[in-house]
mmCIF file with all atom_site columns, C-alpha atoms in Angstrom:
data_model
loop_
_atom_site.group_PDB
_atom_site.id
_atom_site.type_symbol
_atom_site.label_atom_id
_atom_site.label_alt_id
_atom_site.label_comp_id
_atom_site.label_asym_id
_atom_site.label_entity_id
_atom_site.label_seq_id
_atom_site.pdbx_PDB_ins_code
_atom_site.Cartn_x
_atom_site.Cartn_y
_atom_site.Cartn_z
_atom_site.occupancy
_atom_site.B_iso_or_equiv
_atom_site.pdbx_formal_charge
_atom_site.auth_seq_id
_atom_site.auth_comp_id
_atom_site.auth_asym_id
_atom_site.auth_atom_id
_atom_site.pdbx_PDB_model_num
ATOM 1  C CA . UNK A 1 1  ? -15.320 -59.931 -32.376 1.00 70.00 ? 1  UNK A CA 1
ATOM 2  C CA . UNK A 1 2  ? -12.168 -57.895 -31.871 1.00 76.00 ? 2  UNK A CA 1
ATOM 3  C CA . UNK A 1 3  ? -13.879 -54.803 -33.245 1.00 72.00 ? 3  UNK A CA 1
ATOM 4  C CA . UNK A 1 4  ? -16.665 -55.084 -30.681 1.00 71.00 ? 4  UNK A CA 1
ATOM 5  C CA . UNK A 1 5  ? -14.177 -55.435 -27.825 1.00 69.00 ? 5  UNK A CA 1
ATOM 6  C CA . UNK A 1 6  ? -12.170 -52.484 -29.118 1.00 69.00 ? 6  UNK A CA 1
ATOM 7  C CA . UNK A 1 7  ? -15.297 -50.344 -29.504 1.00 66.00 ? 7  UNK A CA 1
ATOM 8  C CA . UNK A 1 8  ? -16.399 -51.248 -25.983 1.00 66.00 ? 8  UNK A CA 1
ATOM 9  C CA . UNK A 1 9  ? -13.006 -50.302 -24.580 1.00 71.00 ? 9  UNK A CA 1
ATOM 10 C CA . UNK A 1 10 ? -13.046 -46.973 -26.401 1.00 60.00 ? 10 UNK A CA 1
ATOM 11 C CA . UNK A 1 11 ? -16.544 -46.209 -25.107 1.00 67.00 ? 11 UNK A CA 1
ATOM 12 C CA . UNK A 1 12 ? -15.513 -47.114 -21.568 1.00 64.00 ? 12 UNK A CA 1
ATOM 13 C CA . UNK A 1 13 ? -12.453 -44.853 -21.692 1.00 74.00 ? 13 UNK A CA 1
ATOM 14 C CA . UNK A 1 14 ? -14.544 -42.029 -23.133 1.00 64.00 ? 14 UNK A CA 1
ATOM 15 C CA . UNK A 1 15 ? -17.135 -42.386 -20.373 1.00 69.00 ? 15 UNK A CA 1
ATOM 16 C CA . UNK A 1 16 ? -14.535 -42.349 -17.611 1.00 58.00 ? 16 UNK A CA 1
ATOM 17 C CA . UNK A 1 17 ? -12.859 -39.297 -19.166 1.00 63.00 ? 17 UNK A CA 1
ATOM 18 C CA . UNK A 1 18 ? -16.168 -37.452 -19.369 1.00 62.00 ? 18 UNK A CA 1
ATOM 19 C CA . UNK A 1 19 ? -16.941 -38.229 -15.727 1.00 63.00 ? 19 UNK A CA 1
ATOM 20 C CA . UNK A 1 20 ? -13.524 -36.935 -14.708 1.00 60.00 ? 20 UNK A CA 1
ATOM 21 C CA . UNK A 1 21 ? -14.043 -33.718 -16.647 1.00 55.00 ? 21 UNK A CA 1
ATOM 22 C CA . UNK A 1 22 ? -17.477 -33.260 -15.073 1.00 55.00 ? 22 UNK A CA 1
ATOM 23 C CA . UNK A 1 23 ? -15.942 -33.610 -11.608 1.00 56.00 ? 23 UNK A CA 1
ATOM 24 C CA . UNK A 1 24 ? -13.507 -30.804 -12.386 1.00 54.00 ? 24 UNK A CA 1
ATOM 25 C CA . UNK A 1 25 ? -16.286 -28.547 -13.631 1.00 57.00 ? 25 UNK A CA 1
ATOM 26 C CA . UNK A 1 26 ? -18.503 -29.358 -10.638 1.00 57.00 ? 26 UNK A CA 1
ATOM 27 C CA . UNK A 1 27 ? -16.557 -27.151 -8.213  1.00 57.00 ? 27 UNK A CA 1
ATOM 28 C CA . UNK A 1 28 ? -17.479 -23.998 -10.113 1.00 60.00 ? 28 UNK A CA 1
ATOM 29 C CA . UNK A 1 29 ? -17.540 -21.018 -7.714  1.00 59.00 ? 29 UNK A CA 1
ATOM 30 C CA . UNK A 1 30 ? -20.646 -19.719 -9.475  1.00 65.00 ? 30 UNK A CA 1
ATOM 31 C CA . UNK A 1 31 ? -22.518 -22.650 -7.911  1.00 82.00 ? 31 UNK A CA 1
ATOM 32 C CA . UNK A 1 32 ? -22.145 -21.016 -4.484  1.00 88.00 ? 32 UNK A CA 1
ATOM 33 C CA . UNK A 1 33 ? -24.904 -18.854 -3.032  1.00 91.00 ? 33 UNK A CA 1
ATOM 34 C CA . UNK A 1 34 ? -23.659 -16.554 -0.289  1.00 93.00 ? 34 UNK A CA 1
ATOM 35 C CA . UNK A 1 35 ? -26.083 -15.168 2.272   1.00 93.00 ? 35 UNK A CA 1
ATOM 36 C CA . UNK A 1 36 ? -24.618 -11.969 3.680   1.00 95.00 ? 36 UNK A CA 1
ATOM 37 C CA . UNK A 1 37 ? -25.439 -11.431 7.367   1.00 95.00 ? 37 UNK A CA 1
ATOM 38 C CA . UNK A 1 38 ? -24.111 -9.342  10.219  1.00 94.00 ? 38 UNK A CA 1
ATOM 39 C CA . UNK A 1 39 ? -21.637 -10.954 12.630  1.00 94.00 ? 39 UNK A CA 1
ATOM 40 C CA . UNK A 1 40 ? -24.242 -11.340 15.374  1.00 95.00 ? 40 UNK A CA 1
ATOM 41 C CA . UNK A 1 41 ? -26.598 -13.261 13.032  1.00 94.00 ? 41 UNK A CA 1
ATOM 42 C CA . UNK A 1 42 ? -23.965 -15.650 11.631  1.00 95.00 ? 42 UNK A CA 1
ATOM 43 C CA . UNK A 1 43 ? -24.661 -18.503 14.080  1.00 95.00 ? 43 UNK A CA 1
ATOM 44 C CA . UNK A 1 44 ? -28.418 -18.230 13.508  1.00 96.00 ? 44 UNK A CA 1
ATOM 45 C CA . UNK A 1 45 ? -27.923 -18.299 9.727   1.00 96.00 ? 45 UNK A CA 1
ATOM 46 C CA . UNK A 1 46 ? -25.713 -21.402 9.902   1.00 95.00 ? 46 UNK A CA 1
ATOM 47 C CA . UNK A 1 47 ? -28.202 -23.155 12.191  1.00 96.00 ? 47 UNK A CA 1
ATOM 48 C CA . UNK A 1 48 ? -31.044 -22.409 9.779   1.00 95.00 ? 48 UNK A CA 1
ATOM 49 C CA . UNK A 1 49 ? -29.004 -23.739 6.835   1.00 93.00 ? 49 UNK A CA 1
ATOM 50 C CA . UNK A 1 50 ? -28.252 -26.925 8.786   1.00 93.00 ? 50 UNK A CA 1
ATOM 51 C CA . UNK A 1 51 ? -31.977 -27.419 9.455   1.00 93.00 ? 51 UNK A CA 1
ATOM 52 C CA . UNK A 1 52 ? -32.843 -26.888 5.796   1.00 88.00 ? 52 UNK A CA 1
ATOM 53 C CA . UNK A 1 53 ? -30.065 -29.265 4.685   1.00 84.00 ? 53 UNK A CA 1
ATOM 54 C CA . UNK A 1 54 ? -31.578 -31.968 6.907   1.00 85.00 ? 54 UNK A CA 1
ATOM 55 C CA . UNK A 1 55 ? -34.896 -31.734 5.036   1.00 83.00 ? 55 UNK A CA 1
ATOM 56 C CA . UNK A 1 56 ? -35.439 -34.038 2.059   1.00 79.00 ? 56 UNK A CA 1
ATOM 57 C CA . UNK A 1 57 ? -35.048 -32.465 -1.369  1.00 77.00 ? 57 UNK A CA 1
ATOM 58 C CA . UNK A 1 58 ? -38.238 -32.067 -3.373  1.00 80.00 ? 58 UNK A CA 1
ATOM 59 C CA . UNK A 1 59 ? -39.218 -31.666 -7.006  1.00 80.00 ? 59 UNK A CA 1
ATOM 60 C CA . UNK A 1 60 ? -40.761 -28.406 -8.212  1.00 85.00 ? 60 UNK A CA 1
ATOM 61 C CA . UNK A 1 61 ? -44.223 -29.927 -7.793  1.00 90.00 ? 61 UNK A CA 1
ATOM 62 C CA . UNK A 1 62 ? -43.540 -30.754 -4.109  1.00 85.00 ? 62 UNK A CA 1
ATOM 63 C CA . UNK A 1 63 ? -43.018 -34.499 -4.368  1.00 86.00 ? 63 UNK A CA 1
ATOM 64 C CA . UNK A 1 64 ? -39.894 -35.775 -2.592  1.00 81.00 ? 64 UNK A CA 1
ATOM 65 C CA . UNK A 1 65 ? -36.878 -36.949 -4.551  1.00 76.00 ? 65 UNK A CA 1
ATOM 66 C CA . UNK A 1 66 ? -36.841 -40.687 -3.938  1.00 74.00 ? 66 UNK A CA 1
ATOM 67 C CA . UNK A 1 67 ? -33.313 -41.115 -5.231  1.00 69.00 ? 67 UNK A CA 1
ATOM 68 C CA . UNK A 1 68 ? -30.305 -38.826 -4.982  1.00 61.00 ? 68 UNK A CA 1
ATOM 69 C CA . UNK A 1 69 ? -30.852 -37.663 -8.556  1.00 57.00 ? 69 UNK A CA 1
ATOM 70 C CA . UNK A 1 70 ? -30.499 -33.935 -8.876  1.00 54.00 ? 70 UNK A CA 1
ATOM 71 C CA . UNK A 1 71 ? -29.405 -33.249 -5.306  1.00 58.00 ? 71 UNK A CA 1
ATOM 72 C CA . UNK A 1 72 ? -25.773 -32.993 -6.349  1.00 66.00 ? 72 UNK A CA 1
ATOM 73 C CA . UNK A 1 73 ? -26.837 -30.433 -8.967  1.00 69.00 ? 73 UNK A CA 1
ATOM 74 C CA . UNK A 1 74 ? -28.141 -28.055 -6.308  1.00 73.00 ? 74 UNK A CA 1
ATOM 75 C CA . UNK A 1 75 ? -25.983 -25.010 -5.575  1.00 80.00 ? 75 UNK A CA 1
ATOM 76 C CA . UNK A 1 76 ? -24.046 -24.774 -2.319  1.00 88.00 ? 76 UNK A CA 1
ATOM 77 C CA . UNK A 1 77 ? -25.198 -22.176 0.213   1.00 90.00 ? 77 UNK A CA 1
ATOM 78 C CA . UNK A 1 78 ? -23.028 -20.454 2.831   1.00 93.00 ? 78 UNK A CA 1
ATOM 79 C CA . UNK A 1 79 ? -23.494 -17.666 5.344   1.00 94.00 ? 79 UNK A CA 1
ATOM 80 C CA . UNK A 1 80 ? -20.845 -14.943 5.185   1.00 94.00 ? 80 UNK A CA 1
ATOM 81 C CA . UNK A 1 81 ? -20.292 -11.901 7.362   1.00 93.00 ? 81 UNK A CA 1
ATOM 82 C CA . UNK A 1 82 ? -20.771 -8.567  5.662   1.00 89.00 ? 82 UNK A CA 1
ATOM 83 C CA . UNK A 1 83 ? -22.871 -5.472  5.726   1.00 76.00 ? 83 UNK A CA 1
ATOM 84 C CA . UNK A 1 84 ? -26.454 -6.690  5.847   1.00 51.00 ? 84 UNK A CA 1
#
């Protein structure tokens, strides 16, 4: 009985550690898509991104994601000023 409790504790600690490591990896700057626009188009770009973010996420086949699965895996998108 003690072995089962010990094994369960070890598995629990391992799971929590893995989740913590995944949270550190999640903020990878390569997960950011930057849309380069001119300064006069910046507000329009941000408004368009806000409209798209309000839409429900969909699978590749067009069906909506019923749960939040996969939405956190999507890259972040930002408008930045540059030479467009």
